[in-house]
Amino acid sequence: IIRGGAPNENVYYLDGIEVPVINHFPTQGSAGGPAGILNVSFIEDVTLSSSAFQARYDNALSSVLQFRQREGNAERIQGNLRTSGTEVAATLEGPLTKNTTFLASARRSYLQVLFKLIDLPIRPDFYDFQFKTTTKISPKTTLTTLGLGAIDHFEIVPPKKSSPSKEFILRNNPTINQWNYTVGLNLRRLVENGYLNLALSRTQQYAAADQFQYGYTGQEAYRKLGARTHETENKLRADVNKRLGRWQYSYGVVGQLVHYDNNLTNRIRAEVREAGALVSPAVTVRFVTDLDFVRYGAFAQATRTFGADSRLTVSAGLRTDGTSALTEGYRLDRTLSPRGSVSYALRPTLNLNASIGRYYKIPPSTLLGFRDEAGNRPNASNRYIRADHYVAGLEYLPDAATRFTLEGFYKKYNNYPVSVRDGISLANLGGDFNAIGNEAVTSTGRGRAYGAEAFFQQKLSGKLFAIVSLTAFRSEFTGRDGIYKPTAWDTRFLGSALLGYQLGRQWELGAKYRVGGGGPYTPYDEAASRASYQAVGQGILDYSQLNTQRLRPFQQLDLRLDKKISLRRLSFDFYLDVQNALLAKPVSVPTYTFERLADNSGYATTDGQPLRPDGRNAVPILLPDSDALVVPTVGFIVEF
């Protein structure tokens, strides 16, 4: 969550190749996920831009995160084997030919074994794979190829010892099977006063989810969720980058061919009747879609320094994008996105920075491909989502390894999707791991996110490295009623600290601390929840009270201690990792369910009779998630 924006407002680049998915179990149509895919030992440098994005980057509203990977060892084959309480992995690198090096890794989790041992009903497991090759075709030409992929599986298994919370998990979670990959090549050619980049990539994602009313698995009449989704994206980008005196400039074009298909059945809620009269109808989404479309764009960017000692730097850019997926997606004048920034050196170590820019993002394919009962695409008339950024701040660089920044920001959103069914902004969805979209929306929402951010970075120099950030912000969006209300991301403040210290004698200590304000949430609609619970397995939110409740703040501290031992050709790293060392209780929205009997053999009822289908004789309760979970892990790494 960057400066009050949703996770799908961020874009990721790996060695110049856009990678839409960098996490396991992502939210379809959004982003996020509980575990990363990238092998961090491959990474040489990371750059995060939370404003003043260069015009070469499309589809970013909150941040651009660029990962640059190192090259493989050109002298000899080397690698490592890693194992811990949750996974096993292997990495290999070295020369393939005289001019080509490679990096490759594979990882397999066994979280399902750990969760079985502690008798949790969830059983997640995953694989991921990664490779990179670098070929020096000539002194002026380098070809890089890369690949990144993941396989995720999530199922629910009855535990040995039941409890109300475990019973809720059994009834409320689908079985998920999904995979994704990105492969690409990047050709870099030195030309006079600069270089030419040519990047070609392909990304494919597949997701399957199934859920039935508890006890009726496989019976279509009791299906709550069925989804089969494919998305394929082929992307070609070319750009020229040059330097002439004090000028730096770049320009380029991009084209994409996208395929999306979805076969979805989703029971949202059951009908509600009072005294035989229909209060609200049942809502079930069913559609099959198949959509092919193109995306295209062009950009230009220029930067120049001024003054005898180049104290002033000015940068300006312009970008435009189009698509065949929207009725008026050809209107490039509607996506013209100018942006500019200035940086002035008040002192050799102190800079004043400011930027202003307009940015656009195409709606996710889950919205573009949605079809109504007549087979039409009601969202085809929507527009690109727009965000205008206004940022100013100070940057202090006391030495080459230390950096302080303090910035204030204001982001203004337009054309944000608003649900036709519920009347709420889609900025209030995406906190779980299901899907965002799959419904009719209008481009009528507005939003704003504003606040201040402090950042400190100490690169490893001597024995210590540290990264500390703190953001205080507000994030508010409008729905059908046009009233600004807190978004799902409006936690008011977020803080994180990452620390590493070399103790000596090859002992190392690491710590990660995260803290945040309480996020807003929406209470349940009692009548609709009672009537729908057996059909959908969860409560129904009362959107007339959207985000009127707020959770308590959260915090978590993770610690790791490493001991390294070096031999002639081998080195060993033994480590102890403890997640949630402070025994902090989880912070989550209470779950709506029905009270169960003392022996957990069934539901308690007000009249002692079996539970009625409409839940009229049930005893509704809100079930808190209050069990602190500490996860200690012992592992080792062998390098050769």
XYZ file of N, CA, C and O in Angstrom, residues 164-336:
692
model
N -15.182 -23.364 16.733
C -16.008 -22.458 15.932
C -15.221 -21.738 14.837
O -15.702 -21.575 13.726
N -14.009 -21.286 15.148
C -13.222 -20.573 14.140
C -12.798 -21.502 13.008
O -12.814 -21.117 11.833
N -12.426 -22.735 13.330
C -12.046 -23.680 12.287
C -13.247 -24.084 11.442
O -13.129 -24.273 10.225
N -14.411 -24.212 12.071
C -15.616 -24.531 11.311
C -15.949 -23.406 10.333
O -16.385 -23.656 9.207
N -15.731 -22.168 10.761
C -15.983 -21.044 9.858
C -15.046 -21.114 8.654
O -15.457 -20.886 7.516
N -13.771 -21.421 8.888
C -12.812 -21.535 7.784
C -13.245 -22.612 6.804
O -13.177 -22.438 5.592
N -13.736 -23.736 7.322
C -14.178 -24.827 6.460
C -15.318 -24.396 5.544
O -15.403 -24.819 4.386
N -16.203 -23.563 6.042
C -17.395 -23.180 5.290
C -17.195 -21.939 4.419
O -18.039 -21.625 3.595
N -16.081 -21.245 4.609
C -15.958 -19.922 4.003
C -14.837 -19.805 2.982
O -14.700 -18.756 2.350
N -14.024 -20.837 2.788
C -12.868 -20.709 1.900
C -12.952 -21.682 0.730
O -13.303 -22.849 0.910
N -12.625 -21.214 -0.460
C -12.644 -22.088 -1.634
C -11.343 -22.869 -1.781
O -10.332 -22.568 -1.141
N -11.392 -23.876 -2.641
C -10.179 -24.548 -3.093
C -9.636 -23.777 -4.288
O -10.385 -23.436 -5.207
N -8.345 -23.491 -4.279
C -7.739 -22.652 -5.314
C -6.579 -23.388 -5.964
O -5.719 -23.951 -5.287
N -6.560 -23.380 -7.297
C -5.421 -23.846 -8.069
C -5.093 -22.763 -9.089
O -5.965 -22.370 -9.875
N -3.856 -22.279 -9.070
C -3.502 -21.232 -10.016
C -2.019 -21.304 -10.353
O -1.222 -21.878 -9.609
N -1.683 -20.732 -11.486
C -0.278 -20.639 -11.886
C -0.094 -19.384 -12.735
O -1.055 -18.832 -13.281
N 1.128 -18.933 -12.827
C 1.454 -17.788 -13.661
C 2.920 -17.849 -14.051
O 3.734 -18.492 -13.378
N 3.249 -17.177 -15.137
C 4.653 -17.057 -15.530
C 4.842 -15.807 -16.380
O 3.904 -15.300 -17.012
N 6.055 -15.300 -16.377
C 6.486 -14.244 -17.274
C 7.834 -14.640 -17.850
O 8.745 -15.027 -17.106
N 7.956 -14.601 -19.164
C 9.234 -14.812 -19.833
C 9.491 -13.604 -20.729
O 8.544 -12.992 -21.249
N 10.744 -13.242 -20.874
C 11.032 -12.069 -21.685
C 12.478 -12.021 -22.129
O 13.342 -12.729 -21.604
N 12.719 -11.181 -23.125
C 14.079 -10.901 -23.558
C 14.231 -9.407 -23.744
O 13.296 -8.708 -24.128
N 15.441 -8.933 -23.452
C 15.743 -7.512 -23.537
C 17.053 -7.355 -24.300
O 18.091 -7.860 -23.876
N 16.985 -6.661 -25.435
C 18.165 -6.411 -26.268
C 18.595 -4.968 -26.056
O 17.819 -4.034 -26.282
N 19.817 -4.792 -25.610
C 20.357 -3.445 -25.355
C 21.512 -3.205 -26.316
O 22.496 -3.960 -26.326
N 21.420 -2.132 -27.108
C 22.408 -1.831 -28.135
C 22.928 -0.412 -27.937
O 22.159 0.548 -27.901
N 24.257 -0.283 -27.753
C 24.861 1.030 -27.629
C 24.848 1.738 -28.979
O 25.202 1.155 -30.005
N 24.410 2.994 -28.976
C 24.426 3.829 -30.173
C 25.141 5.131 -29.811
O 25.547 5.339 -28.677
N 25.302 6.001 -30.771
C 26.016 7.239 -30.524
C 25.314 8.060 -29.433
O 24.123 8.344 -29.525
N 26.032 8.389 -28.376
C 25.550 9.199 -27.260
C 24.432 8.527 -26.450
O 23.696 9.196 -25.727
N 24.287 7.220 -26.567
C 23.231 6.574 -25.790
C 23.069 5.110 -26.122
O 24.020 4.426 -26.536
N 21.844 4.626 -25.939
C 21.583 3.210 -26.201
C 20.129 3.013 -26.615
O 19.257 3.852 -26.363
N 19.885 1.872 -27.240
C 18.554 1.458 -27.684
C 18.147 0.218 -26.905
O 18.937 -0.718 -26.748
N 16.911 0.193 -26.397
C 16.348 -0.968 -25.697
C 15.206 -1.552 -26.509
O 14.326 -0.814 -26.982
N 15.184 -2.856 -26.648
C 14.081 -3.558 -27.284
C 13.690 -4.713 -26.365
O 14.505 -5.602 -26.099
N 12.462 -4.691 -25.847
C 12.019 -5.692 -24.872
C 10.771 -6.398 -25.374
O 9.805 -5.751 -25.800
N 10.781 -7.717 -25.325
C 9.642 -8.553 -25.722
C 9.341 -9.507 -24.578
O 10.245 -10.175 -24.062
N 8.073 -9.586 -24.166
C 7.733 -10.446 -23.035
C 6.354 -11.067 -23.225
O 5.529 -10.582 -24.001
N 6.129 -12.148 -22.467
C 4.836 -12.829 -22.454
C 4.510 -13.218 -21.019
O 5.343 -13.823 -20.323
N 3.314 -12.879 -20.593
C 2.822 -13.247 -19.267
C 1.528 -14.021 -19.413
O 0.659 -13.647 -20.212
N 1.391 -15.096 -18.668
C 0.158 -15.874 -18.675
C -0.222 -16.208 -17.243
O 0.630 -16.575 -16.427
N -1.524 -16.068 -16.944
C -2.042 -16.375 -15.612
C -3.275 -17.263 -15.738
O -4.092 -17.057 -16.636
N -3.377 -18.229 -14.855
C -4.549 -19.108 -14.800
C -4.982 -19.234 -13.353
O -4.148 -19.381 -12.443
N -6.289 -19.189 -13.122
C -6.812 -19.344 -11.764
C -8.094 -20.163 -11.804
O -8.973 -19.915 -12.635
N -8.192 -21.145 -10.927
C -9.400 -21.955 -10.773
C -9.784 -21.955 -9.298
O -8.943 -22.177 -8.426
N -11.057 -21.672 -9.024
C -11.547 -21.647 -7.647
C -12.891 -22.366 -7.584
O -13.742 -22.179 -8.464
N -13.074 -23.192 -6.551
C -14.319 -23.946 -6.363
C -14.724 -23.904 -4.905
O -13.888 -24.082 -4.007
N -16.024 -23.693 -4.692
C -16.556 -23.725 -3.333
C -18.016 -24.153 -3.375
O -18.784 -23.680 -4.223
N -18.372 -25.067 -2.469
C -19.732 -25.578 -2.383
C -20.256 -25.357 -0.978
O -19.486 -25.214 -0.021
N -21.575 -25.345 -0.863
C -22.184 -25.296 0.455
C -21.666 -26.481 1.254
O -21.577 -27.601 0.747
N -21.298 -26.238 2.502
C -20.598 -27.255 3.283
C -21.398 -28.566 3.338
O -22.583 -28.567 3.636
N -20.688 -29.663 3.041
C -21.309 -30.982 3.056
C -21.855 -31.407 1.710
O -22.344 -32.538 1.580
N -21.770 -30.525 0.681
C -22.322 -30.851 -0.636
C -21.273 -30.685 -1.739
O -21.592 -30.304 -2.857
N -20.024 -30.960 -1.418
C -18.947 -30.794 -2.380
C -19.216 -31.602 -3.650
O -19.540 -32.792 -3.590
N -19.080 -30.946 -4.795
C -19.276 -31.597 -6.082
C -20.694 -31.558 -6.603
O -20.933 -31.923 -7.764
N -21.663 -31.108 -5.795
C -23.057 -31.045 -6.232
C -23.362 -29.637 -6.736
O -23.359 -28.671 -5.976
N -23.605 -29.530 -8.047
C -23.732 -28.225 -8.685
C -24.865 -27.375 -8.100
O -24.786 -26.152 -8.086
N -25.934 -28.015 -7.628
C -27.045 -27.248 -7.069
C -26.627 -26.472 -5.827
O -27.291 -25.502 -5.443
N -25.550 -26.893 -5.198
C -25.082 -26.239 -3.981
C -23.769 -25.484 -4.198
O -23.072 -25.134 -3.245
N -23.418 -25.212 -5.446
C -22.183 -24.479 -5.731
C -22.306 -23.023 -5.294
O -23.265 -22.338 -5.626
N -21.310 -22.529 -4.560
C -21.250 -21.123 -4.166
C -20.311 -20.336 -5.068
O -20.539 -19.152 -5.330
N -19.247 -20.991 -5.541
C -18.272 -20.310 -6.384
C -17.653 -21.297 -7.348
O -17.270 -22.404 -6.967
N -17.571 -20.892 -8.595
C -16.848 -21.650 -9.609
C -16.226 -20.664 -10.583
O -16.938 -19.839 -11.168
N -14.912 -20.687 -10.724
C -14.235 -19.723 -11.600
C -13.110 -20.412 -12.344
O -12.335 -21.183 -11.752
N -13.033 -20.135 -13.644
C -11.938 -20.597 -14.486
C -11.498 -19.403 -15.321
O -12.202 -18.959 -16.217
N -10.319 -18.881 -15.032
C -9.878 -17.634 -15.639
C -8.501 -17.795 -16.261
O -7.593 -18.337 -15.625
N -8.369 -17.321 -17.513
C -7.069 -17.232 -18.193
C -6.820 -15.784 -18.590
O -7.750 -15.080 -18.995
N -5.576 -15.363 -18.509
C -5.195 -14.054 -19.033
C -3.789 -14.171 -19.615
O -2.873 -14.656 -18.951
N -3.639 -13.735 -20.853
C -2.358 -13.797 -21.553
C -2.032 -12.421 -22.098
O -2.894 -11.757 -22.676
N -0.801 -11.988 -21.926
C -0.387 -10.665 -22.382
C 0.968 -10.765 -23.074
O 1.946 -11.240 -22.486
N 1.018 -10.348 -24.322
C 2.264 -10.280 -25.082
C 2.607 -8.801 -25.280
O 1.774 -8.028 -25.766
N 3.828 -8.421 -24.914
C 4.182 -7.004 -24.887
C 5.502 -6.759 -25.603
O 6.483 -7.488 -25.400
N 5.518 -5.721 -26.456
C 6.727 -5.304 -27.167
C 6.964 -3.825 -26.879
O 6.057 -3.006 -27.056
N 8.166 -3.503 -26.410
C 8.498 -2.118 -26.106
C 9.839 -1.759 -26.708
O 10.801 -2.545 -26.636
N 9.930 -0.581 -27.325
C 11.179 -0.077 -27.887
C 11.383 1.348 -27.394
O 10.446 2.157 -27.402
N 12.598 1.664 -26.940
C 12.876 3.026 -26.503
C 14.322 3.396 -26.807
O 15.219 2.535 -26.828
N 14.539 4.681 -27.055
C 15.852 5.247 -27.336
C 16.208 6.197 -26.205
O 15.371 7.001 -25.766
N 17.438 6.107 -25.711
C 17.884 6.913 -24.578
C 19.223 7.560 -24.931
O 20.186 6.859 -25.270
N 19.310 8.908 -24.850
C 20.525 9.606 -25.281
C 20.881 10.725 -24.315
O 20.044 11.220 -23.554
N 22.152 11.140 -24.386
C 22.665 12.255 -23.599
C 23.452 13.177 -24.528
O 24.353 12.730 -25.266
N 23.110 14.461 -24.519
C 23.792 15.470 -25.319
C 24.077 16.671 -24.433
O 23.167 17.432 -24.090
N 25.337 16.834 -24.050
C 25.687 17.928 -23.164
C 24.939 17.809 -21.857
O 25.005 16.792 -21.152
N 24.179 18.855 -21.513
C 23.401 18.829 -20.284
C 22.027 18.191 -20.460
O 21.262 18.108 -19.513
N 21.731 17.787 -21.647
C 20.424 17.203 -21.935
C 20.481 15.682 -21.846
O 21.422 15.050 -22.313
N 19.454 15.103 -21.255
C 19.170 13.671 -21.377
C 17.739 13.547 -21.902
O 16.849 14.250 -21.420
N 17.553 12.681 -22.877
C 16.199 12.526 -23.394
C 15.969 11.085 -23.825
O 16.903 10.323 -24.103
N 14.707 10.721 -23.858
C 14.321 9.366 -24.280
C 12.941 9.438 -24.909
O 12.154 10.336 -24.632
N 12.660 8.468 -25.764
C 11.343 8.353 -26.394
C 11.141 6.900 -26.787
O 12.114 6.129 -26.936
N 9.880 6.513 -26.945
C 9.630 5.127 -27.294
C 8.162 4.827 -27.495
O 7.291 5.687 -27.309
N 7.894 3.582 -27.875
C 6.538 3.110 -28.117
C 6.373 1.736 -27.469
O 7.347 1.031 -27.197
N 5.120 1.357 -27.225
C 4.810 0.056 -26.641
C 3.527 -0.467 -27.260
O 2.614 0.305 -27.573
N 3.461 -1.771 -27.470
C 2.255 -2.417 -27.969
C 2.026 -3.731 -27.250
O 2.979 -4.449 -26.920
N 0.749 -4.046 -26.965
C 0.413 -5.274 -26.252
C -0.794 -5.944 -26.884
O -1.731 -5.261 -27.319
N -0.743 -7.260 -26.923
C -1.872 -8.076 -27.360
C -2.323 -8.884 -26.153
O -1.548 -9.643 -25.572
N -3.582 -8.718 -25.761
C -4.096 -9.310 -24.519
C -5.266 -10.235 -24.828
O -6.154 -9.889 -25.621
N -5.269 -11.400 -24.196
C -6.411 -12.321 -24.248
C -6.891 -12.570 -22.828
O -6.101 -12.780 -21.904
N -8.231 -12.557 -22.652
C -8.822 -12.805 -21.334
C -10.077 -13.632 -21.506
O -10.904 -13.362 -22.382
N -10.221 -14.681 -20.715
C -11.471 -15.432 -20.692
C -11.798 -15.837 -19.264
O -10.914 -16.000 -18.424
N -13.088 -15.968 -19.006
C -13.548 -16.260 -17.650
C -14.883 -16.976 -17.717
O -15.774 -16.593 -18.470
N -14.997 -18.039 -16.942
C -16.258 -18.759 -16.769
C -16.564 -18.723 -15.279
O -15.929 -19.406 -14.484
N -17.532 -17.880 -14.892
C -17.732 -17.595 -13.476
C -19.156 -17.871 -13.022
O -20.120 -17.517 -13.695
N -19.270 -18.522 -11.873
C -20.516 -18.618 -11.114
C -20.200 -18.215 -9.686
O -19.333 -18.802 -9.048
N -20.909 -17.204 -9.186
C -20.620 -16.701 -7.839
C -21.923 -16.325 -7.146
O -22.623 -15.400 -7.560
N -22.283 -17.073 -6.096
C -23.483 -16.780 -5.327
C -23.131 -15.711 -4.295
O -22.377 -15.960 -3.355
N -23.659 -14.502 -4.479
C -23.318 -13.368 -3.623
C -24.155 -13.377 -2.344
O -23.639 -13.217 -1.235
N -25.487 -13.540 -2.487
C -26.350 -13.573 -1.312
C -27.655 -14.286 -1.647
O -28.049 -14.382 -2.819
N -28.301 -14.793 -0.602
C -29.602 -15.435 -0.764
C -30.701 -14.380 -0.639
O -30.476 -13.266 -0.163
N -31.931 -14.723 -1.080
C -33.024 -13.759 -0.961
C -33.452 -13.614 0.497
O -33.293 -14.526 1.315
N -33.960 -12.438 0.822
C -34.428 -12.136 2.175
C -35.914 -11.838 2.120
O -36.365 -10.972 1.360
N -36.698 -12.574 2.924
C -38.146 -12.357 3.016
C -38.547 -12.108 4.466
O -37.973 -12.687 5.379
N -39.521 -11.243 4.637
C -40.111 -11.007 5.951
C -41.617 -11.107 5.826
O -42.222 -10.404 5.001
N -42.222 -12.016 6.631
C -43.669 -12.266 6.579
C -44.114 -12.618 5.156
O -45.176 -12.202 4.699
N -43.257 -13.362 4.464
C -43.586 -13.792 3.108
C -43.310 -12.773 2.034
O -43.354 -13.081 0.836
N -43.002 -11.531 2.406
C -42.744 -10.478 1.419
C -41.248 -10.423 1.108
O -40.406 -10.532 2.004
N -40.912 -10.257 -0.170
C -39.529 -10.202 -0.616
C -38.921 -8.856 -0.228
O -39.376 -7.805 -0.659
N -37.888 -8.913 0.608
C -37.184 -7.699 1.021
C -36.039 -7.398 0.061
O -35.866 -6.271 -0.386
N -35.229 -8.390 -0.246
C -34.154 -8.237 -1.233
C -33.980 -9.564 -1.967
O -34.043 -10.632 -1.348
N -33.760 -9.520 -3.281
C -33.665 -10.754 -4.058
C -32.308 -11.427 -3.907
O -31.340 -10.812 -3.451
N -32.252 -12.690 -4.292
C -30.979 -13.393 -4.332
C -30.103 -12.779 -5.429
O -30.611 -12.286 -6.437
N -28.789 -12.796 -5.204
C -27.839 -12.264 -6.181
C -26.833 -13.361 -6.506
O -26.083 -13.801 -5.638
N -26.854 -13.815 -7.748
C -25.885 -14.783 -8.238
C -25.329 -14.279 -9.559
O -26.088 -13.944 -10.473
N -24.010 -14.201 -9.655
C -23.355 -13.737 -10.880
C -22.959 -14.956 -11.703
O -22.259 -15.848 -11.217
N -23.423 -14.989 -12.951
C -23.041 -16.057 -13.882
C -22.726 -15.436 -15.232
O -23.524 -14.677 -15.766
N -21.568 -15.725 -15.774
C -21.269 -15.280 -17.131
C -20.062 -16.039 -17.681
O -19.256 -16.589 -16.933
N -19.991 -16.079 -19.006
C -18.860 -16.638 -19.733
C -18.377 -15.553 -20.682
O -19.176 -14.966 -21.408
N -17.086 -15.275 -20.666
C -16.563 -14.219 -21.524
C -15.279 -14.663 -22.187
O -14.551 -15.513 -21.665
N -15.035 -14.100 -23.347
C -13.808 -14.350 -24.107
C -13.480 -13.049 -24.826
O -14.247 -12.592 -25.668
N -12.357 -12.441 -24.506
C -12.059 -11.104 -25.004
C -10.611 -11.015 -25.465
O -9.692 -11.417 -24.748
N -10.407 -10.509 -26.672
C -9.083 -10.204 -27.202
C -9.026 -8.714 -27.503
O -9.937 -8.165 -28.139
N -7.986 -8.059 -27.066
C -7.865 -6.631 -27.331
C -6.398 -6.226 -27.384
O -5.500 -6.993 -27.001
N -6.145 -5.020 -27.876
C -4.793 -4.492 -27.970
C -4.673 -3.267 -27.073
O -5.661 -2.579 -26.787
N -3.453 -3.014 -26.629
C -3.101 -1.802 -25.910
C -1.867 -1.204 -26.577
O -1.012 -1.942 -27.087
N -1.764 0.106 -26.585
C -0.632 0.741 -27.243
C -0.367 2.088 -26.580
O -1.240 2.670 -25.905
N 0.855 2.572 -26.728
C 1.207 3.838 -26.113
C 2.513 4.377 -26.647
O 3.280 3.667 -27.322
N 2.777 5.650 -26.363
C 4.009 6.304 -26.781
C 4.395 7.327 -25.722
O 3.528 7.850 -24.990
N 5.701 7.629 -25.629
C 6.152 8.571 -24.607
C 7.382 9.335 -25.088
O 8.088 8.915 -26.012
N 7.641 10.452 -24.424
C 8.873 11.221 -24.609
C 9.219 11.860 -23.271
O 8.330 12.291 -22.523
N 10.507 11.910 -22.950
C 10.974 12.451 -21.675
C 12.280 13.198 -21.903
O 13.134 12.757 -22.675
N 12.440 14.349 -21.235
C 13.676 15.126 -21.357
C 14.065 15.682 -20.000
O 13.204 16.086 -19.204
N 15.382 15.715 -19.736
C 15.918 16.226 -18.479
C 17.114 17.122 -18.781
O 17.942 16.794 -19.640
N 17.207 18.258 -18.073
C 18.329 19.170 -18.280
C 18.753 19.777 -16.954
O 17.937 20.044 -16.073
N 20.074 19.991 -16.816
C 20.617 20.664 -15.641
C 20.937 22.113 -15.993
O 21.238 22.440 -17.152
N 20.879 22.987 -14.959
C 21.135 24.409 -15.156
C 22.084 24.903 -14.067
O 22.167 24.327 -12.973
N 22.787 26.007 -14.384
C 23.699 26.606 -13.427
C 25.112 26.117 -13.613
O 25.369 25.035 -14.165
N 26.052 26.928 -13.127
C 27.461 26.586 -13.306
C 27.822 25.273 -12.644
O 28.657 24.517 -13.141
N 27.194 24.963 -11.521
C 27.472 23.710 -10.814
C 26.297 22.737 -10.891
O 26.180 21.836 -10.061
N 25.400 22.954 -11.903
C 24.255 22.047 -12.147
C 23.390 21.872 -10.906
O 22.935 20.768 -10.589
N 23.140 22.992 -10.189
C 22.355 22.897 -8.967
C 20.877 22.648 -9.249
O 20.166 22.112 -8.408
N 20.410 23.049 -10.412
C 19.000 22.902 -10.755
C 18.834 21.835 -11.829
O 19.502 21.885 -12.871
N 17.959 20.880 -11.576
C 17.633 19.845 -12.561
C 16.133 19.900 -12.842
O 15.327 19.877 -11.911
N 15.778 19.970 -14.111
C 14.378 20.032 -14.536
C 14.103 18.859 -15.463
O 14.886 18.580 -16.383
N 12.996 18.160 -15.225
C 12.614 17.022 -16.067
C 11.143 17.143 -16.444
O 10.320 17.568 -15.627
N 10.828 16.811 -17.685
C 9.443 16.856 -18.157
C 9.189 15.682 -19.093
O 10.095 15.243 -19.817
N 7.956 15.189 -19.074
C 7.610 14.061 -19.924
C 6.167 14.117 -20.359
O 5.336 14.815 -19.760
N 5.853 13.357 -21.388
C 4.493 13.280 -21.903
C 4.238 11.861 -22.383
O 5.094 11.259 -23.056
N 3.057 11.335 -22.035
C 2.695 9.969 -22.416
C 1.242 9.927 -22.813
O 0.417 10.724 -22.339
N 0.910 8.970 -23.700
C -0.479 8.719 -24.038
C -0.657 7.241 -24.323
O 0.280 6.570 -24.792
N -1.854 6.703 -24.000
C -2.131 5.275 -24.162
C -3.526 5.071 -24.722
O -4.421 5.897 -24.518
N -3.710 3.947 -25.418
C -5.013 3.608 -25.972
C -5.251 2.113 -25.937
O -4.346 1.316 -25.690
N -6.505 1.713 -26.186
C -6.873 0.301 -26.166
C -8.130 0.078 -26.989
O -8.970 0.982 -27.126
N -8.259 -1.124 -27.512
C -9.480 -1.503 -28.233
C -10.521 -2.089 -27.292
O -11.639 -2.390 -27.710
N -10.189 -2.248 -25.989
C -11.119 -2.856 -25.035
C -12.190 -1.886 -24.574
O -13.202 -2.304 -24.018
N -11.974 -0.579 -24.758
C -12.934 0.437 -24.363
C -13.512 1.101 -25.602
O -12.801 1.301 -26.602
N -14.779 1.468 -25.545
C -15.473 2.032 -26.705
C -14.737 3.234 -27.276
O -14.608 3.384 -28.496
N -14.256 4.103 -26.397
C -13.514 5.273 -26.847
C -12.048 5.185 -26.423
O -11.389 6.197 -26.178
N -11.534 3.962 -26.383
C -10.140 3.764 -26.028
C -9.166 4.293 -27.055
O -7.978 4.458 -26.764
N -9.651 4.572 -28.266
C -8.794 5.133 -29.308
C -8.525 6.615 -29.082
O -7.647 7.196 -29.742
N -9.250 7.254 -28.170
C -9.110 8.690 -27.922
C -7.819 8.953 -27.122
O -7.829 9.059 -25.897
N -6.709 9.071 -27.851
C -5.436 9.305 -27.185
C -5.391 10.649 -26.476
O -4.606 10.840 -25.534
N -6.246 11.595 -26.907
C -6.289 12.889 -26.235
C -6.839 12.767 -24.817
O -6.584 13.632 -23.968
N -7.588 11.681 -24.536
C -8.156 11.491 -23.198
C -7.151 10.925 -22.206
O -7.424 10.889 -21.010
N -6.021 10.435 -22.690
C -5.015 9.867 -21.786
C -3.682 10.604 -21.866
O -2.648 10.055 -21.461
N -3.689 11.815 -22.409
C -2.461 12.606 -22.399
C -2.049 12.854 -20.954
O -2.816 13.381 -20.150
